[in-house]
PDB file of C-alpha atoms in Angstrom:
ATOM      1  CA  UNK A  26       2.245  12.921  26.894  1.00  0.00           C
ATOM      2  CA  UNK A  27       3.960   9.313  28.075  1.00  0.00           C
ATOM      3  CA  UNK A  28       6.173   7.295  26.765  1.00  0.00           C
ATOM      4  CA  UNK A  29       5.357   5.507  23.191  1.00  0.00           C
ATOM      5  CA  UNK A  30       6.035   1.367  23.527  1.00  0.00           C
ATOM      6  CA  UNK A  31       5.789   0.001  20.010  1.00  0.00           C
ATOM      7  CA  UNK A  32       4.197  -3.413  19.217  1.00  0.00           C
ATOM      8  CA  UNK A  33       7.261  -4.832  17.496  1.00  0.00           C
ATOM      9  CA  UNK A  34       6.631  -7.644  14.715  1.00  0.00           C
ATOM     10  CA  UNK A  35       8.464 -10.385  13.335  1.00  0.00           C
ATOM     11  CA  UNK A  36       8.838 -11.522   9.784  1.00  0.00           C
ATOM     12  CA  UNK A  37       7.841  -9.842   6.426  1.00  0.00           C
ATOM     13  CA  UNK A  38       5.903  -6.437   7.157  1.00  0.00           C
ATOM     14  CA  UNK A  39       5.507  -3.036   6.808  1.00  0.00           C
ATOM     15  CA  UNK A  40       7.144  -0.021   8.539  1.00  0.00           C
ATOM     16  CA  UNK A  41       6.517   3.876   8.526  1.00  0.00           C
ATOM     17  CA  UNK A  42       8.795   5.552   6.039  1.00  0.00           C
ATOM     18  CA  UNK A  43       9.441   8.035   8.306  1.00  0.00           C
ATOM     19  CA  UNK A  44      10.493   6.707  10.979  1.00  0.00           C
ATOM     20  CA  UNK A  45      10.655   3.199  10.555  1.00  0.00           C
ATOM     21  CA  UNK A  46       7.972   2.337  13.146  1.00  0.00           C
ATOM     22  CA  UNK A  47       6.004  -1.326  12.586  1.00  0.00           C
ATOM     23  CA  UNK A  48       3.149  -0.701  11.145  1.00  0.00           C
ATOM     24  CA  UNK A  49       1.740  -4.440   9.584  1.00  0.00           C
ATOM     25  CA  UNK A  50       2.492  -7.836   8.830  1.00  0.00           C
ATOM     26  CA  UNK A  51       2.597  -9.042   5.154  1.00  0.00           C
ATOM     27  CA  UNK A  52       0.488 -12.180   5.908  1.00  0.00           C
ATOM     28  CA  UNK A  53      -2.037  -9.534   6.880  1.00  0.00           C
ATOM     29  CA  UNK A  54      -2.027  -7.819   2.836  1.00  0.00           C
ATOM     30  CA  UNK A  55      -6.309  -8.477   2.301  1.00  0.00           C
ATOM     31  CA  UNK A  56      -5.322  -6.881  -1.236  1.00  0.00           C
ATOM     32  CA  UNK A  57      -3.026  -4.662  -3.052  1.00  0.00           C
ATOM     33  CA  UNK A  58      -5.538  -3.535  -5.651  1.00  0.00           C
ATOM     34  CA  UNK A  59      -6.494  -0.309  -3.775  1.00  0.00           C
ATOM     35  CA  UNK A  60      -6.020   3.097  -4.906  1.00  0.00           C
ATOM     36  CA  UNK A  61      -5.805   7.039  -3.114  1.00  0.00           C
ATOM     37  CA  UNK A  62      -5.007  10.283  -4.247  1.00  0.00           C
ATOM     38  CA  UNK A  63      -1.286   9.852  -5.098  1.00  0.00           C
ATOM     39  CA  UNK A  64      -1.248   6.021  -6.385  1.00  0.00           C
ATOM     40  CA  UNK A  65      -1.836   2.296  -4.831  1.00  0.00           C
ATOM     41  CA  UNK A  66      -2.516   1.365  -0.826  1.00  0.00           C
ATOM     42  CA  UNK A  67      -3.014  -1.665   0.487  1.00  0.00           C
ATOM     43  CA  UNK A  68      -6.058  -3.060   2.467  1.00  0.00           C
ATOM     44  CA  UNK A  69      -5.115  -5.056   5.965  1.00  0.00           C
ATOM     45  CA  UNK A  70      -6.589  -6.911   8.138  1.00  0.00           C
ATOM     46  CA  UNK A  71      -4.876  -5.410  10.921  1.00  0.00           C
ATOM     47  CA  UNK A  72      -2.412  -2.574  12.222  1.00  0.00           C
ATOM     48  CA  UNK A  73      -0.023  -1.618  14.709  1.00  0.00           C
ATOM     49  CA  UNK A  74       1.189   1.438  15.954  1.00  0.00           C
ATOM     50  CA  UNK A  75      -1.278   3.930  14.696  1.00  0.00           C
ATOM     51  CA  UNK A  76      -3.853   5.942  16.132  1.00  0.00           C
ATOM     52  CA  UNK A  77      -6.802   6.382  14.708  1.00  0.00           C
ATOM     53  CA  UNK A  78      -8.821  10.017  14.122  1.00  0.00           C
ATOM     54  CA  UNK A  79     -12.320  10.939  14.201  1.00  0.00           C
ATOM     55  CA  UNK A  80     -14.338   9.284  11.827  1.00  0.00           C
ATOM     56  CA  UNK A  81     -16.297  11.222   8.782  1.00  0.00           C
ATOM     57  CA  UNK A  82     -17.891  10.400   5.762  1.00  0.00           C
ATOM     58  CA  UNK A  83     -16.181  10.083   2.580  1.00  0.00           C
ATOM     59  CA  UNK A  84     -17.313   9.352  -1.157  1.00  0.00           C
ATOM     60  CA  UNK A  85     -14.688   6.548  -2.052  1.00  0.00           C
ATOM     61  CA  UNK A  86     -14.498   5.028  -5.340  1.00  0.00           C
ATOM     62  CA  UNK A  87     -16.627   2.485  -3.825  1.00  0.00           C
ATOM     63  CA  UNK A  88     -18.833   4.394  -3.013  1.00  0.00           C
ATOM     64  CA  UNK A  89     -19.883   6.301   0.901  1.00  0.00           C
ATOM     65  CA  UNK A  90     -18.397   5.143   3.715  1.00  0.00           C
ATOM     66  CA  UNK A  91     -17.223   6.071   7.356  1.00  0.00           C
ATOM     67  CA  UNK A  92     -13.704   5.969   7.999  1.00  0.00           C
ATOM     68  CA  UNK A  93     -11.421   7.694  10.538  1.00  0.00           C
ATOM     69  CA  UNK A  94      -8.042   8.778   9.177  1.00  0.00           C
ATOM     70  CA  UNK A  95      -4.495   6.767  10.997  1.00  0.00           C
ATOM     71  CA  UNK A  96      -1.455   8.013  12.080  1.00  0.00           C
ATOM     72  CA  UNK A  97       1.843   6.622  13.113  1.00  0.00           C
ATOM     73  CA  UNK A  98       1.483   6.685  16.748  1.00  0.00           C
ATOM     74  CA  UNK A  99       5.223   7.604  16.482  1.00  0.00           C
ATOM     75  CA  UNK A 100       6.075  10.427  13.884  1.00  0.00           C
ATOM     76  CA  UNK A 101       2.561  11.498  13.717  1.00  0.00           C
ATOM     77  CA  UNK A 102       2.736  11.019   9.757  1.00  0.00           C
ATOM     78  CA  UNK A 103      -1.027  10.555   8.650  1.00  0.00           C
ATOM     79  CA  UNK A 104      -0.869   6.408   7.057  1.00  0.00           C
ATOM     80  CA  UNK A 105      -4.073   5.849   5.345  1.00  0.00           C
ATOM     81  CA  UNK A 106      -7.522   5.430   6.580  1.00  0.00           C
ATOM     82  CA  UNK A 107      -8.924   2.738   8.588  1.00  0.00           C
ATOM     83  CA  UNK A 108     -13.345   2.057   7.173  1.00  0.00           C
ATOM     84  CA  UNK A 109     -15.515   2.111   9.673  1.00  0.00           C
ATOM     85  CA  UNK A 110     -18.803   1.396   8.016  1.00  0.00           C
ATOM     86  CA  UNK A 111     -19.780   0.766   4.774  1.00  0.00           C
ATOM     87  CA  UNK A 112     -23.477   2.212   3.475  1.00  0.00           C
ATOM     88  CA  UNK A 113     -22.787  -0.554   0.450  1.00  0.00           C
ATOM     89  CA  UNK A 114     -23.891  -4.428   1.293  1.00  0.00           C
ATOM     90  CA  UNK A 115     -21.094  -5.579  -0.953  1.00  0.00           C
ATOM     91  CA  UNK A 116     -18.404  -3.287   0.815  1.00  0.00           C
ATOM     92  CA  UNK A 117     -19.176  -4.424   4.531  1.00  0.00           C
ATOM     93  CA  UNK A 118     -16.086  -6.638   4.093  1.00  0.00           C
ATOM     94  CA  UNK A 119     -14.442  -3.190   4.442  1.00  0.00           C
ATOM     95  CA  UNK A 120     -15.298  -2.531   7.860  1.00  0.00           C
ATOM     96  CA  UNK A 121     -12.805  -2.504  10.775  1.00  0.00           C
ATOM     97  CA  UNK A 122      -9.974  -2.744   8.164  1.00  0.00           C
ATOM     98  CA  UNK A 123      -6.968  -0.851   7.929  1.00  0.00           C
ATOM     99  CA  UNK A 124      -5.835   1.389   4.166  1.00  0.00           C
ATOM    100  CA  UNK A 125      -2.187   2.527   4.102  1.00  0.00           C
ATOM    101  CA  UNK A 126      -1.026   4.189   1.605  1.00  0.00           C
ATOM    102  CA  UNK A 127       1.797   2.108  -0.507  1.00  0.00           C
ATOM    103  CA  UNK A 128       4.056   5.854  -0.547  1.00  0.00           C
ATOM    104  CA  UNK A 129       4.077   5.858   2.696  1.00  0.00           C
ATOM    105  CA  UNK A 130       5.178   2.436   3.662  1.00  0.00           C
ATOM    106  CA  UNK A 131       8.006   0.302   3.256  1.00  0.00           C
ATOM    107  CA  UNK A 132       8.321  -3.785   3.168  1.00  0.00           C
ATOM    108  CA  UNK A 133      10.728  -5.700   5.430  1.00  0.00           C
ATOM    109  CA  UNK A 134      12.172  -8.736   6.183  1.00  0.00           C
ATOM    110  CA  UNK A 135      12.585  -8.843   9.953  1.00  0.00           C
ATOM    111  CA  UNK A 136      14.450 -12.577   9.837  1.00  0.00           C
ATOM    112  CA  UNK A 137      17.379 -13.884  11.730  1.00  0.00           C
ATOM    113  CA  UNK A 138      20.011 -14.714  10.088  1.00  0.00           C
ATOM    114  CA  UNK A 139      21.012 -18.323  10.913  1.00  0.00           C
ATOM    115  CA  UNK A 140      24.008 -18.372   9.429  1.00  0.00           C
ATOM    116  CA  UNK A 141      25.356 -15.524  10.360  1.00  0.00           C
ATOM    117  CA  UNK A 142      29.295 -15.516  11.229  1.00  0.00           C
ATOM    118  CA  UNK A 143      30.789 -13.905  14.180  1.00  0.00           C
ATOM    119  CA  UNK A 144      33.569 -11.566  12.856  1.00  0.00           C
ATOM    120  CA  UNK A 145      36.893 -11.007  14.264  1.00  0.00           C
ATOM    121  CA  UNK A 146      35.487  -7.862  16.706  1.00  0.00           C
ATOM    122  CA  UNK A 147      32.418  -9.967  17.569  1.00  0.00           C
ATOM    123  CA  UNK A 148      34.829 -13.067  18.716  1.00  0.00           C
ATOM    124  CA  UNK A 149      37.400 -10.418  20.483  1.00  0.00           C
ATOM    125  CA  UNK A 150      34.286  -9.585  22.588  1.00  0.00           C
ATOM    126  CA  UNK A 151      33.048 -12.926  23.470  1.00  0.00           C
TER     127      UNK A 151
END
């Protein structure tokens, strides 16, 4: 196996719980009405860092659907579930989008501080 380069991302987003890897960008939240076996996920438009499983068929509260399982492409930690298609007219929005599971994320604010001070250590080594 090589060497894992992570996409890194700027601004509000989501990282792995785990081990902190990037996983999505808050301006990519589609909706945070979705539900899985142990509470609320979110649905986005897009994802980084994961690897994506073999794809299956599912009964979903929605109703049938393919999807294929996604992993951090770090810690291995299975995310959520990316839909691959949707039997449903009404749920073809779903397809090619990305699930994770709210448990097994965590939101963060990737901005620079601009007013950040240099402290006495930090001006020592300048």
């Amino acid at each position: 196996m090589g060497r894992v380069f992570l996409v890194e991302l700027q601004g509000r987003s989501y990282i792995c719980r785990f081990c902190l890897s990037p996983l999505a960008l808050a301006d990519d939240v589609l909706s945070r009405s979705f539900s899985c076996n142990r509470g609320r996920a979110y649905l986005f438009n897009n994802a980084v860092n994961v690897s994506v499983g073999p794809t299956e068929e599912r009964l979903m509260i929605s109703g049938m659907h393919t999807i294929s399982d996604i992993f951090c492409c770090c810690c291995g930690q299975i995310l959520g579930w990316k839909y691959v298609t949707a039997s449903d007219d009404s749920q073809k929005f779903k397809e090619g989008k990305f699930v994770l599971e709210r448990w097994r994320i965590v939101e963060v604010t990737n901005e620079v501080n601009q007013d950040a001070q240099l402290s006495l250590s930090d001006a020592a080594n300048a």
